[in-house]
Amino acid sequence: AFSSCIDLNEMIFEGDAPDFGENVFYNVNLTAYYPHDNSTWTEEVMQDYGGTLTWNIYCSGVHNSASGTITKEPTCTDPGEKTGICDLCGASYGEKDTTNHDYDNGICPDCGAYEPAELNSDNVYEIGNAGQLLWFAELVNSTPAELLVDYSVEVDAKLTSDIDMTGLPWIPIGCYAMNGNSIISSGFGGTFDGCGHTVSGIDCTVTANGSSATVDSPRASFFGRIYNAVIRNLMVEGSFTARYTGTSNNPTAYAAGIVGYAEGSAQNNIIENCGFIGTLSAEGKNMTQVGGIAGYCRATLINCWSAATVESNDIKNKYIGGLVGTSSSSSTYENCYYDSTLCTLSASSEGDLTGVTGKTSAQFASGEVAYLLQGEQTQQIWGQNIGTDETPSFTGLPAPMPRWFIPTAAP
């Protein structure tokens, strides 16, 4: 086929070695290149076939070198550059020499980047460290307006371990705000399953000073705003402060352990098996709403509890409660508790709530609340290491039956 092609000086072969005819390159002088990563090119194949062929390996554009000269040092955000001589084909080449983030607790110490949470096969983000939690919060809070549903982000996540946030900044998940008719950040409208884990060490202060009730109402909590969301099996420990420093009477300062502002449908907002330990404070000009679990609550709360100090500056419209600051008429509560020693007020600013009971710190420490929270749940959720833990936990032993408890006689 190539016999006497005297102008043929170079040929590059790709793929497997073909079956060459005996004199296919008769009277041809050329350099032939074969791929280095293909075992069909053997010495028996690479003959002259009636001509004079020089066989050389080629690297398919991927050179290999055990040595090289780094001309630009790489960083975790900027690939460096390296030049070298390929030890396979002998060609000079240049390449990018990259390095990855060296995450510590999910945060790169060199550039501060957060480690992305892992999206599993069920389309749920798995969060296992502080950086991944901060990354998820940024994901929700920066979602473009055109992807929102009812001004919220419908995305699901779960925790895979306890997370310590000590010394790290916290911006609530779903720091919903608008600028005129434009949404500039988002609420949370998905499912967040703590899977029996605790997020501890949060120290969060949210400050605003504008005049819009929507944009400039600070919501300090683990979740700033939710809309038809499900939050379950989560404990939070820390401090949340909402501070309004402006001069308008429109904004409200919300502070809570789990959700600052829960809106949407009370039947579709579900907060279940959640607890909070810490301090809550709100400072406003005209109105504050502070509660152990929610600041403003339009939701269904099941098996939730709070052991929190709650406070507000002395203004006319301050709405404070041991479990929620303000409760909508459609909200329902089942088997919920708050520490009435730490918060001597009622369950909400409206007074007592059906399904919510205040218990003293001593009753919490005795394991009574953990026993009541576990109730008839077949899966062990709440326990307590009596004498060590002052409050219920996900990792404690099953709480003993309180001495006062008299079981119903069997029929």
Short mmCIF file of C-alpha atoms in Angstrom, two decimals:
data_model
loop_
_atom_site.label_atom_id
_atom_site.label_comp_id
_atom_site.label_asym_id
_atom_site.label_seq_id
_atom_site.Cartn_x
_atom_site.Cartn_y
_atom_site.Cartn_z
CA ALA A 1 0.00 0.00 0.00
CA PHE A 2 2.93 2.35 0.76
CA SER A 3 5.46 0.82 -1.65
CA SER A 4 7.94 3.35 -3.10
CA CYS A 5 6.24 6.32 -1.38
CA ILE A 6 9.47 8.24 -1.20
CA ASP A 7 7.78 11.37 0.23
CA LEU A 8 6.43 9.45 3.18
CA ASN A 9 8.73 10.37 6.08
CA GLU A 10 6.62 9.86 9.20
CA MET A 11 3.67 7.75 10.27
CA ILE A 12 1.82 7.60 13.62
CA PHE A 13 -0.14 4.48 14.56
CA GLU A 14 -3.02 4.46 17.06
CA GLY A 15 -4.73 1.53 18.69
CA ASP A 16 -3.77 -2.11 18.19
CA ALA A 17 -1.01 -3.20 15.81
CA PRO A 18 -2.38 -4.20 12.36
CA ASP A 19 -1.36 -7.18 10.25
CA PHE A 20 1.34 -5.75 7.95
CA GLY A 21 1.99 -7.24 4.53
CA GLU A 22 5.52 -8.57 3.87
CA ASN A 23 6.68 -5.63 1.69
CA VAL A 24 4.07 -3.03 2.55
CA PHE A 25 6.79 -0.37 3.06
CA TYR A 26 9.02 -1.44 0.14
CA ASN A 27 11.66 1.19 -0.67
CA VAL A 28 10.26 3.56 2.02
CA ASN A 29 12.42 5.32 4.57
CA LEU A 30 10.35 6.65 7.48
CA THR A 31 10.00 7.04 11.22
CA ALA A 32 7.04 5.14 12.63
CA TYR A 33 5.47 5.91 16.02
CA TYR A 34 3.49 3.42 18.09
CA PRO A 35 1.46 4.02 21.31
CA HIS A 36 3.29 3.29 24.54
CA ASP A 37 0.25 1.95 26.39
CA ASN A 38 -0.68 -0.84 23.94
CA SER A 39 0.79 -4.31 24.44
CA THR A 40 0.03 -5.47 20.85
CA TRP A 41 3.05 -3.54 19.59
CA THR A 42 5.81 -6.11 20.02
CA GLU A 43 9.29 -6.51 18.54
CA GLU A 44 7.89 -9.09 16.13
CA VAL A 45 5.48 -6.46 14.76
CA MET A 46 7.96 -3.61 14.47
CA GLN A 47 9.95 -4.77 11.40
CA ASP A 48 11.11 -3.01 8.21
CA TYR A 49 8.58 -4.62 5.84
CA GLY A 50 10.77 -4.09 2.77
CA GLY A 51 11.84 -0.55 3.67
CA THR A 52 13.87 1.21 6.33
CA LEU A 53 11.69 1.96 9.36
CA THR A 54 12.76 3.55 12.62
CA TRP A 55 10.27 2.68 15.33
CA ASN A 56 9.72 5.20 18.17
CA ILE A 57 7.28 5.21 21.03
CA TYR A 58 4.87 8.10 21.43
CA CYS A 59 2.82 9.13 24.46
CA SER A 60 -0.60 10.04 23.10
CA GLY A 61 -0.15 13.53 24.50
CA VAL A 62 0.49 12.25 28.05
CA HIS A 63 4.17 12.39 28.81
CA ASN A 64 5.79 10.71 31.76
CA SER A 65 8.79 11.87 33.72
CA ALA A 66 10.23 10.91 37.05
CA SER A 67 11.95 14.28 37.18
CA GLY A 68 11.29 17.80 36.01
CA THR A 69 11.80 21.43 36.79
CA ILE A 70 9.03 23.28 38.61
CA THR A 71 8.85 26.75 37.11
CA LYS A 72 5.84 27.86 39.17
CA GLU A 73 4.97 26.43 42.55
CA PRO A 74 1.38 25.16 42.79
CA THR A 75 -1.10 26.22 45.45
CA CYS A 76 -4.51 24.82 46.32
CA THR A 77 -6.17 27.49 44.15
CA ASP A 78 -3.59 28.07 41.40
CA PRO A 79 -1.97 25.19 39.46
CA GLY A 80 1.76 25.52 39.09
CA GLU A 81 3.86 24.66 36.04
CA LYS A 82 6.59 22.07 35.44
CA THR A 83 8.83 21.27 32.48
CA GLY A 84 10.54 17.96 31.89
CA ILE A 85 11.86 15.36 29.46
CA CYS A 86 9.59 12.39 28.83
CA ASP A 87 11.34 9.19 29.88
CA LEU A 88 9.25 7.25 27.33
CA CYS A 89 9.65 9.25 24.15
CA GLY A 90 12.34 11.76 25.07
CA ALA A 91 10.26 14.80 24.16
CA SER A 92 10.45 18.06 26.06
CA TYR A 93 7.10 19.05 27.53
CA GLY A 94 5.36 21.38 29.94
CA GLU A 95 2.51 20.44 32.30
CA LYS A 96 0.38 21.80 35.09
CA ASP A 97 1.46 20.55 38.47
CA THR A 98 -1.56 20.75 40.74
CA THR A 99 -2.12 20.19 44.41
CA ASN A 100 -5.36 19.63 46.30
CA HIS A 101 -6.83 21.35 49.33
CA ASP A 102 -5.45 19.89 52.53
CA TYR A 103 -8.66 20.03 54.56
CA ASP A 104 -8.64 20.17 58.35
CA ASN A 105 -12.12 19.64 59.79
CA GLY A 106 -13.34 20.38 56.27
CA ILE A 107 -11.54 23.74 55.97
CA CYS A 108 -8.40 24.37 53.92
CA PRO A 109 -5.83 26.08 56.19
CA ASP A 110 -4.09 27.64 53.17
CA CYS A 111 -6.99 29.36 51.42
CA GLY A 112 -9.99 28.89 53.74
CA ALA A 113 -12.06 26.92 51.21
CA TYR A 114 -14.78 24.65 52.56
CA GLU A 115 -14.90 20.98 51.64
CA PRO A 116 -18.02 20.23 49.58
CA ALA A 117 -20.56 17.90 51.15
CA GLU A 118 -20.92 14.56 49.38
CA LEU A 119 -24.09 13.99 47.34
CA ASN A 120 -25.14 10.36 47.71
CA SER A 121 -27.18 8.16 45.39
CA ASP A 122 -30.41 9.29 47.08
CA ASN A 123 -29.63 12.91 46.17
CA VAL A 124 -28.95 13.78 49.82
CA TYR A 125 -25.89 15.75 50.87
CA GLU A 126 -23.85 13.95 53.54
CA ILE A 127 -22.21 16.32 56.02
CA GLY A 128 -19.43 15.03 58.26
CA ASN A 129 -17.38 18.02 59.39
CA ALA A 130 -17.51 21.77 60.03
CA GLY A 131 -16.34 22.77 56.57
CA GLN A 132 -18.99 20.67 54.86
CA LEU A 133 -21.68 22.20 57.10
CA LEU A 134 -20.49 25.72 56.25
CA TRP A 135 -20.38 24.72 52.57
CA PHE A 136 -23.99 23.50 52.75
CA ALA A 137 -25.12 26.72 54.42
CA GLU A 138 -23.47 28.69 51.60
CA LEU A 139 -25.15 26.44 49.03
CA VAL A 140 -28.60 27.22 50.43
CA ASN A 141 -27.96 30.90 51.01
CA SER A 142 -26.49 31.55 47.57
CA THR A 143 -28.98 29.65 45.41
CA PRO A 144 -30.17 31.90 42.54
CA ALA A 145 -33.72 33.24 42.73
CA GLU A 146 -34.85 31.36 39.62
CA LEU A 147 -34.18 28.03 41.37
CA LEU A 148 -36.19 28.81 44.49
CA VAL A 149 -39.56 27.30 45.36
CA ASP A 150 -41.68 29.59 47.57
CA TYR A 151 -38.54 31.65 48.15
CA SER A 152 -36.81 28.57 49.56
CA VAL A 153 -34.26 25.96 48.52
CA GLU A 154 -35.57 22.41 48.35
CA VAL A 155 -32.40 20.44 49.02
CA ASP A 156 -31.86 17.55 51.45
CA ALA A 157 -28.99 16.82 53.80
CA LYS A 158 -28.01 14.63 56.72
CA LEU A 159 -25.23 14.60 59.29
CA THR A 160 -22.83 11.66 59.46
CA SER A 161 -21.01 12.70 62.65
CA ASP A 162 -21.02 15.18 65.53
CA ILE A 163 -19.59 18.56 64.49
CA ASP A 164 -17.68 21.09 66.59
CA MET A 165 -18.04 24.68 65.34
CA THR A 166 -15.95 26.34 68.06
CA GLY A 167 -14.21 29.46 66.77
CA LEU A 168 -15.85 29.30 63.35
CA PRO A 169 -18.25 31.84 61.82
CA TRP A 170 -21.88 30.84 61.46
CA ILE A 171 -24.43 32.29 59.08
CA PRO A 172 -27.81 30.57 59.61
CA ILE A 173 -28.96 28.15 56.94
CA GLY A 174 -31.67 29.99 55.06
CA CYS A 175 -30.84 33.63 55.85
CA TYR A 176 -33.81 34.73 53.78
CA ALA A 177 -33.89 38.35 52.69
CA MET A 178 -35.22 40.50 49.86
CA ASN A 179 -34.19 43.80 48.35
CA GLY A 180 -37.36 45.41 47.05
CA ASN A 181 -38.87 42.71 44.83
CA SER A 182 -35.55 40.89 44.38
CA ILE A 183 -34.60 37.92 46.52
CA ILE A 184 -31.01 38.28 47.71
CA SER A 185 -30.81 35.15 49.86
CA SER A 186 -32.85 32.07 50.54
CA GLY A 187 -34.88 30.14 53.06
CA PHE A 188 -34.61 26.37 53.60
CA GLY A 189 -37.37 24.13 52.30
CA GLY A 190 -35.87 20.64 52.26
CA THR A 191 -35.27 17.84 54.76
CA PHE A 192 -32.39 18.03 57.23
CA ASP A 193 -31.78 14.86 59.25
CA GLY A 194 -29.27 15.16 62.08
CA CYS A 195 -29.27 11.35 62.35
CA GLY A 196 -28.74 11.59 66.10
CA HIS A 197 -25.75 13.94 65.94
CA THR A 198 -24.94 17.18 67.74
CA VAL A 199 -23.63 20.45 66.33
CA SER A 200 -21.83 22.22 69.18
CA GLY A 201 -19.77 25.34 69.77
CA ILE A 202 -21.81 27.74 67.64
CA ASP A 203 -21.44 31.40 68.59
CA CYS A 204 -23.59 33.40 66.20
CA THR A 205 -24.58 37.06 66.15
CA VAL A 206 -26.74 38.39 63.32
CA THR A 207 -26.91 42.18 63.06
CA ALA A 208 -29.05 44.40 60.83
CA ASN A 209 -29.76 48.13 60.74
CA GLY A 210 -32.01 48.83 57.73
CA SER A 211 -35.71 49.66 57.66
CA SER A 212 -37.30 46.72 55.82
CA ALA A 213 -39.24 44.22 57.90
CA THR A 214 -38.27 41.46 55.45
CA VAL A 215 -34.64 42.24 54.70
CA ASP A 216 -33.54 43.77 57.96
CA SER A 217 -35.09 41.43 60.53
CA PRO A 218 -32.09 39.52 61.94
CA ARG A 219 -32.78 35.80 62.43
CA ALA A 220 -30.13 34.21 64.64
CA SER A 221 -30.51 30.44 64.79
CA PHE A 222 -29.25 27.22 63.23
CA PHE A 223 -31.85 27.74 60.48
CA GLY A 224 -32.70 31.38 59.81
CA ARG A 225 -35.93 30.76 57.94
CA ILE A 226 -37.72 27.60 56.86
CA TYR A 227 -40.68 27.12 54.57
CA ASN A 228 -42.35 23.69 54.56
CA ALA A 229 -39.19 21.97 55.77
CA VAL A 230 -38.52 18.84 57.80
CA ILE A 231 -35.88 18.96 60.54
CA ARG A 232 -35.35 15.91 62.69
CA ASN A 233 -32.93 14.08 65.01
CA LEU A 234 -30.74 17.12 65.64
CA MET A 235 -29.16 18.65 68.73
CA VAL A 236 -27.57 22.10 68.72
CA GLU A 237 -25.41 23.62 71.45
CA GLY A 238 -24.30 27.23 71.41
CA SER A 239 -25.25 30.88 71.57
CA PHE A 240 -27.44 32.91 69.20
CA THR A 241 -27.88 36.68 69.33
CA ALA A 242 -30.11 38.72 67.03
CA ARG A 243 -29.36 42.42 67.10
CA TYR A 244 -31.23 45.21 65.32
CA THR A 245 -29.33 48.49 65.55
CA GLY A 246 -31.36 50.68 63.21
CA THR A 247 -34.02 53.29 63.92
CA SER A 248 -37.05 51.77 62.16
CA ASN A 249 -39.96 50.13 63.97
CA ASN A 250 -40.48 47.64 61.11
CA PRO A 251 -37.84 44.91 61.67
CA THR A 252 -38.14 42.18 64.29
CA ALA A 253 -35.18 40.46 65.94
CA TYR A 254 -35.57 36.66 66.10
CA ALA A 255 -33.39 34.31 68.16
CA ALA A 256 -33.86 30.55 68.61
CA GLY A 257 -31.94 27.30 68.95
CA ILE A 258 -33.23 25.53 65.84
CA VAL A 259 -35.35 27.87 63.65
CA GLY A 260 -35.55 31.65 63.76
CA TYR A 261 -38.63 31.97 61.60
CA ALA A 262 -40.87 29.06 60.51
CA GLU A 263 -43.46 29.93 57.91
CA GLY A 264 -45.53 28.12 55.35
CA SER A 265 -47.87 25.37 56.48
CA ALA A 266 -47.79 24.21 60.10
CA GLN A 267 -48.58 20.70 58.85
CA ASN A 268 -45.67 20.72 56.40
CA ASN A 269 -43.10 22.29 58.70
CA ILE A 270 -42.05 19.35 60.87
CA ILE A 271 -39.51 19.69 63.70
CA GLU A 272 -39.07 16.33 65.41
CA ASN A 273 -36.64 14.91 67.97
CA CYS A 274 -34.66 18.14 68.21
CA GLY A 275 -33.04 19.76 71.22
CA PHE A 276 -31.13 22.90 72.09
CA ILE A 277 -28.71 23.79 74.89
CA GLY A 278 -27.37 27.31 75.23
CA THR A 279 -28.20 30.99 75.39
CA LEU A 280 -30.55 33.07 73.26
CA SER A 281 -30.74 36.83 73.11
CA ALA A 282 -32.49 39.43 70.96
CA GLU A 283 -32.10 43.18 70.87
CA GLY A 284 -34.64 45.18 68.90
CA LYS A 285 -36.15 48.62 68.67
CA ASN A 286 -39.81 47.67 68.43
CA MET A 287 -40.17 43.87 68.50
CA THR A 288 -38.26 40.70 69.46
CA GLN A 289 -39.25 37.02 69.31
CA VAL A 290 -37.13 34.52 71.23
CA GLY A 291 -37.74 30.82 71.91
CA GLY A 292 -35.72 27.72 72.75
CA ILE A 293 -36.64 25.90 69.53
CA ALA A 294 -38.26 28.60 67.33
CA GLY A 295 -38.57 32.39 67.43
CA TYR A 296 -41.71 32.54 65.35
CA CYS A 297 -43.36 29.14 64.96
CA ARG A 298 -45.81 27.95 62.34
CA ALA A 299 -44.96 24.27 62.54
CA THR A 300 -45.58 20.88 64.08
CA LEU A 301 -43.15 20.11 66.93
CA ILE A 302 -42.78 16.53 68.17
CA ASN A 303 -40.48 15.28 70.96
CA CYS A 304 -38.51 18.53 71.13
CA TRP A 305 -36.89 20.20 74.13
CA SER A 306 -34.85 23.21 75.15
CA ALA A 307 -32.53 23.95 78.05
CA ALA A 308 -31.79 27.58 77.29
CA THR A 309 -31.59 30.98 78.87
CA VAL A 310 -33.70 33.37 76.81
CA GLU A 311 -33.65 37.13 77.02
CA SER A 312 -34.56 40.32 75.23
CA ASN A 313 -33.84 43.96 75.76
CA ASP A 314 -36.62 45.83 77.56
CA ILE A 315 -38.96 47.00 74.82
CA LYS A 316 -42.74 47.05 74.58
CA ASN A 317 -43.19 44.22 72.09
CA LYS A 318 -40.97 41.41 73.31
CA TYR A 319 -42.29 37.90 72.77
CA ILE A 320 -40.32 35.29 74.70
CA GLY A 321 -41.03 31.68 75.59
CA GLY A 322 -39.27 28.61 76.87
CA LEU A 323 -39.95 26.67 73.67
CA VAL A 324 -41.14 29.24 71.11
CA GLY A 325 -41.32 33.02 71.09
CA THR A 326 -44.60 33.31 69.21
CA SER A 327 -46.84 30.42 68.12
CA SER A 328 -49.29 30.63 65.24
CA SER A 329 -52.79 29.32 65.91
CA SER A 330 -52.21 26.46 63.44
CA SER A 331 -49.10 25.13 65.17
CA THR A 332 -49.30 21.88 67.15
CA TYR A 333 -47.04 20.44 69.83
CA GLU A 334 -46.59 16.89 71.02
CA ASN A 335 -44.47 15.74 73.96
CA CYS A 336 -42.24 18.83 74.11
CA TYR A 337 -40.38 20.25 77.12
CA TYR A 338 -38.35 23.24 78.24
CA ASP A 339 -36.19 23.95 81.29
CA SER A 340 -38.36 26.10 83.54
CA THR A 341 -35.45 26.82 85.89
CA LEU A 342 -33.42 28.48 83.13
CA CYS A 343 -36.51 30.12 81.60
CA THR A 344 -39.12 31.02 84.21
CA LEU A 345 -41.57 32.21 81.56
CA SER A 346 -44.30 30.17 79.88
CA ALA A 347 -43.83 27.88 76.90
CA SER A 348 -44.53 30.85 74.58
CA SER A 349 -45.32 34.53 74.82
CA GLU A 350 -49.00 33.58 74.54
CA GLY A 351 -48.76 31.46 77.67
CA ASP A 352 -48.91 27.69 78.06
CA LEU A 353 -49.19 25.49 74.98
CA THR A 354 -50.97 22.15 74.78
CA GLY A 355 -48.34 19.46 74.42
CA VAL A 356 -45.54 21.53 76.02
CA THR A 357 -44.44 21.15 79.64
CA GLY A 358 -41.92 23.03 81.72
CA LYS A 359 -39.53 20.86 83.75
CA THR A 360 -36.96 22.01 86.28
CA SER A 361 -33.23 21.60 85.75
CA ALA A 362 -33.31 18.89 88.43
CA GLN A 363 -35.98 17.00 86.50
CA PHE A 364 -33.90 17.28 83.34
CA ALA A 365 -30.81 16.02 85.20
CA SER A 366 -32.71 13.08 86.69
CA GLY A 367 -33.43 11.58 83.26
CA GLU A 368 -37.16 12.23 83.55
CA VAL A 369 -37.33 14.32 80.38
CA ALA A 370 -35.24 11.83 78.39
CA TYR A 371 -37.62 9.08 79.49
CA LEU A 372 -40.66 11.10 78.45
CA LEU A 373 -39.10 12.10 75.12
CA GLN A 374 -38.32 8.51 74.23
CA GLY A 375 -41.89 7.56 75.09
CA GLU A 376 -43.14 4.74 72.90
CA GLN A 377 -40.68 5.25 70.06
CA THR A 378 -39.51 1.78 69.10
CA GLN A 379 -36.11 3.01 67.92
CA GLN A 380 -33.86 4.26 70.71
CA ILE A 381 -33.58 8.02 70.16
CA TRP A 382 -33.26 9.73 73.52
CA GLY A 383 -31.18 8.58 76.45
CA GLN A 384 -29.10 10.06 79.23
CA ASN A 385 -26.05 9.14 81.26
CA ILE A 386 -27.45 9.94 84.70
CA GLY A 387 -24.93 11.69 86.91
CA THR A 388 -22.88 12.81 83.92
CA ASP A 389 -25.30 14.43 81.49
CA GLU A 390 -27.56 17.24 82.68
CA THR A 391 -29.86 16.90 79.69
CA PRO A 392 -31.08 14.23 77.24
CA SER A 393 -28.73 13.06 74.52
CA PHE A 394 -28.67 10.81 71.50
CA THR A 395 -25.74 8.79 72.85
CA GLY A 396 -26.85 8.29 76.45
CA LEU A 397 -28.11 5.07 77.97
CA PRO A 398 -31.88 4.51 78.02
CA ALA A 399 -33.22 6.71 80.81
CA PRO A 400 -34.72 4.82 83.79
CA MET A 401 -38.40 4.99 84.55
CA PRO A 402 -39.05 7.91 86.94
CA ARG A 403 -40.08 6.90 90.43
CA TRP A 404 -43.38 8.73 90.10
CA PHE A 405 -44.38 6.84 86.94
CA ILE A 406 -47.22 4.34 87.45
CA PRO A 407 -47.76 2.13 84.40
CA THR A 408 -51.29 1.50 83.25
CA ALA A 409 -52.58 -1.83 84.48
CA ALA A 410 -52.85 -4.50 81.83
CA PRO A 411 -56.43 -5.36 80.87
#
